Coordinates of C-alpha atoms in Angstrom, one line a residue:
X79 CA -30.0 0.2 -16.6
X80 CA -26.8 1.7 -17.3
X81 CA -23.4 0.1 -16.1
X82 CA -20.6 2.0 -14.7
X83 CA -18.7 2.1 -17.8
X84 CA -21.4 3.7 -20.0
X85 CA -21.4 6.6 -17.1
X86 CA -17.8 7.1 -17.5
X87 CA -18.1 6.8 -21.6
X88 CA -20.7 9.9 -20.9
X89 CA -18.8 11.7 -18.3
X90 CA -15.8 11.6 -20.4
X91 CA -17.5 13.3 -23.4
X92 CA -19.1 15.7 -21.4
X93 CA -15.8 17.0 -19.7
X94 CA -13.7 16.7 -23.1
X95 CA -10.8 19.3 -22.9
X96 CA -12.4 21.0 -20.0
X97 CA -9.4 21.7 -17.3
X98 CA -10.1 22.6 -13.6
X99 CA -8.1 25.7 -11.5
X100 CA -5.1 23.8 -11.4
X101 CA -5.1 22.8 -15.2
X102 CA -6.0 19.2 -14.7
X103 CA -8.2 17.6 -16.7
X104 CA -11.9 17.9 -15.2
X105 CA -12.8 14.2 -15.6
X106 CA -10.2 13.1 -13.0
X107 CA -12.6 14.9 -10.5
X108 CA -15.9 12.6 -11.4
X109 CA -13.8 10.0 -11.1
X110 CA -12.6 10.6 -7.6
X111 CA -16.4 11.2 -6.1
X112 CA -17.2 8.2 -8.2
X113 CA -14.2 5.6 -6.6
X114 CA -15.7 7.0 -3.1
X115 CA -19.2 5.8 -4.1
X116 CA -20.6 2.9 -1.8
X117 CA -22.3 1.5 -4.2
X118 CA -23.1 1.3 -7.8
X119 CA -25.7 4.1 -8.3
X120 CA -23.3 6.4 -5.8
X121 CA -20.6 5.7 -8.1
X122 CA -23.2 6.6 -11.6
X123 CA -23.8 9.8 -9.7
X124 CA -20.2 10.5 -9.1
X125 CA -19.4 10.1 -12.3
X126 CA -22.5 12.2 -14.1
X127 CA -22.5 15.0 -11.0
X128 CA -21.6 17.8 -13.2
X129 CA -22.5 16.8 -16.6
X130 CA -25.8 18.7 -16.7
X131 CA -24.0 21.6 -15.1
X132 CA -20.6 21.8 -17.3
X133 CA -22.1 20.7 -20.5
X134 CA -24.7 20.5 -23.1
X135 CA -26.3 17.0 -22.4
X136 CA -29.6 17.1 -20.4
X137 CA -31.5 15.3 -17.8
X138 CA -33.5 13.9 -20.6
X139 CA -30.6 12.7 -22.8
X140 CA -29.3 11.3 -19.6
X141 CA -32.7 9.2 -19.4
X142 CA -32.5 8.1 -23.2
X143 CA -29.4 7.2 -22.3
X144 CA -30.4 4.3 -20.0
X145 CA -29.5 6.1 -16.4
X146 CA -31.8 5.5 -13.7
X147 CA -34.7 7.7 -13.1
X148 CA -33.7 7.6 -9.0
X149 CA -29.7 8.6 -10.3
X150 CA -31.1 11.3 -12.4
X151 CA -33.7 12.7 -9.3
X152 CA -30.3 12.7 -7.7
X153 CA -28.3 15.1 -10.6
X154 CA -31.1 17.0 -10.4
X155 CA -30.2 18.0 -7.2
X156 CA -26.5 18.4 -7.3
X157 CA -27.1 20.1 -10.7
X158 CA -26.3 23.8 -9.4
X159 CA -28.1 26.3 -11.2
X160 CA -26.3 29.3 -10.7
X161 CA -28.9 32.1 -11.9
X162 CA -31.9 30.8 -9.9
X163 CA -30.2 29.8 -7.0
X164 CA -27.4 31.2 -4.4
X165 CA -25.2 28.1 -3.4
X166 CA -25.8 27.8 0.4
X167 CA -29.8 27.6 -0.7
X168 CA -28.6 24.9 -3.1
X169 CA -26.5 23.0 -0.4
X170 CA -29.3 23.3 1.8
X171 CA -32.1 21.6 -1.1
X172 CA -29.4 18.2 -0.9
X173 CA -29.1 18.3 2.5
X174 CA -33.2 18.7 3.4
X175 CA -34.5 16.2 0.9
X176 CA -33.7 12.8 2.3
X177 CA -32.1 11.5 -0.9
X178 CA -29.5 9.5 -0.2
X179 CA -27.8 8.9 -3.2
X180 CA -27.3 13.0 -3.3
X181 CA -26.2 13.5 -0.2
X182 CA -23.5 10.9 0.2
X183 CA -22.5 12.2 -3.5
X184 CA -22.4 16.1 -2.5
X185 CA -20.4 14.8 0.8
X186 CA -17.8 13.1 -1.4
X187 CA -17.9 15.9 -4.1
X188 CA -17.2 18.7 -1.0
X189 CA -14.7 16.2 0.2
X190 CA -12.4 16.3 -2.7
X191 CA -12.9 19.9 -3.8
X192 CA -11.8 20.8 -0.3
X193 CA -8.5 18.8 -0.6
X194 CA -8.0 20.3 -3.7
X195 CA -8.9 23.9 -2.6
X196 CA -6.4 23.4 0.2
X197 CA -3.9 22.0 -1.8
X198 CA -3.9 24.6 -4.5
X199 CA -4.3 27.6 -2.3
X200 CA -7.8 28.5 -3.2
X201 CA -9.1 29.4 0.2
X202 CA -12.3 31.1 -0.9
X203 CA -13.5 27.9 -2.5
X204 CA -12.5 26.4 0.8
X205 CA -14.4 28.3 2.6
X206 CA -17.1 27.6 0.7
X207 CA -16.6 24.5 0.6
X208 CA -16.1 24.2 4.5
X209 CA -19.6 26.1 5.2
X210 CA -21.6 23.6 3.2
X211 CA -19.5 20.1 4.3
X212 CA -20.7 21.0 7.9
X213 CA -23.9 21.2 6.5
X214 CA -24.0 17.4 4.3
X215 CA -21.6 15.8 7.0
X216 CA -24.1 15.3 9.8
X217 CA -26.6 13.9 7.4
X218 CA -23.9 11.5 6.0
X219 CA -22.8 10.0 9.3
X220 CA -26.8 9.6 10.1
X221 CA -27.6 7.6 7.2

């Protein structure tokens, strides 16, 4: 079982160097939807959300690694694959699956890209962003 700290060693080498719009560094954003977590597998999957998506480590290293097979069901579901699927679709597969873990972790992920979208004047990604947090949010204040 992997602690908290081991997610955030793995996070961290995943987002190395990466930046966000702004120019931050990407990590601080796993980080963010991580603190929000309620509990300790909410925080794993705040911390690992993206690593699939914005690097080379896969679900299966993941699982060598020592993360739990019901955190990685949940990255596999907030892992957004672009080519295969358009993004409400994707927003709509968290939202209709009854995992908890991924829900409450999109809802915090949509929460803080939204105050950053706002914040840096990105209002397409807002938008966005808006259009699928009224989609997770009902789900979030049922569970």
């Amino acid at each position: 079982m992997i602690t908290i700290e081991e997610a955030l060693r793995i996070a961290i080498e995943a987002h190395e160097g990466q930046k966000d719009l702004d120019g931050n560094p990407v990590i601080l954003h796993p980080m963010i939807v991580a603190i929000a977590g309620r509990n300790r597998e909410e925080q794993i999957a705040g911390l690992l959300h993206d690593v699939v998506e914005d690097s080379g480590i896969t679900f299966e290293e993941l699982i060598r690694r020592g993360v739990d097979e019901n955190i990685v069901d949940a990255l596999r579901l907030l892992t957004h694959d672009k080519d295969k699927m358009a993004y409400e679709e994707y927003v709509e597969q968290i939202a209709s699956s009854g995992n908890d873990i991924a829900i409450h972790v999109k809802y915090n992920d949509l929460s803080h890209n939204l105050q950053r979208g706002r914040a840096g004047g990105h209002w397409s990604i807002v938008a966005k962003h808006e259009k699928a947090l009224s989609i997770i949010e009902p789900l979030v204040k049922q569970i």
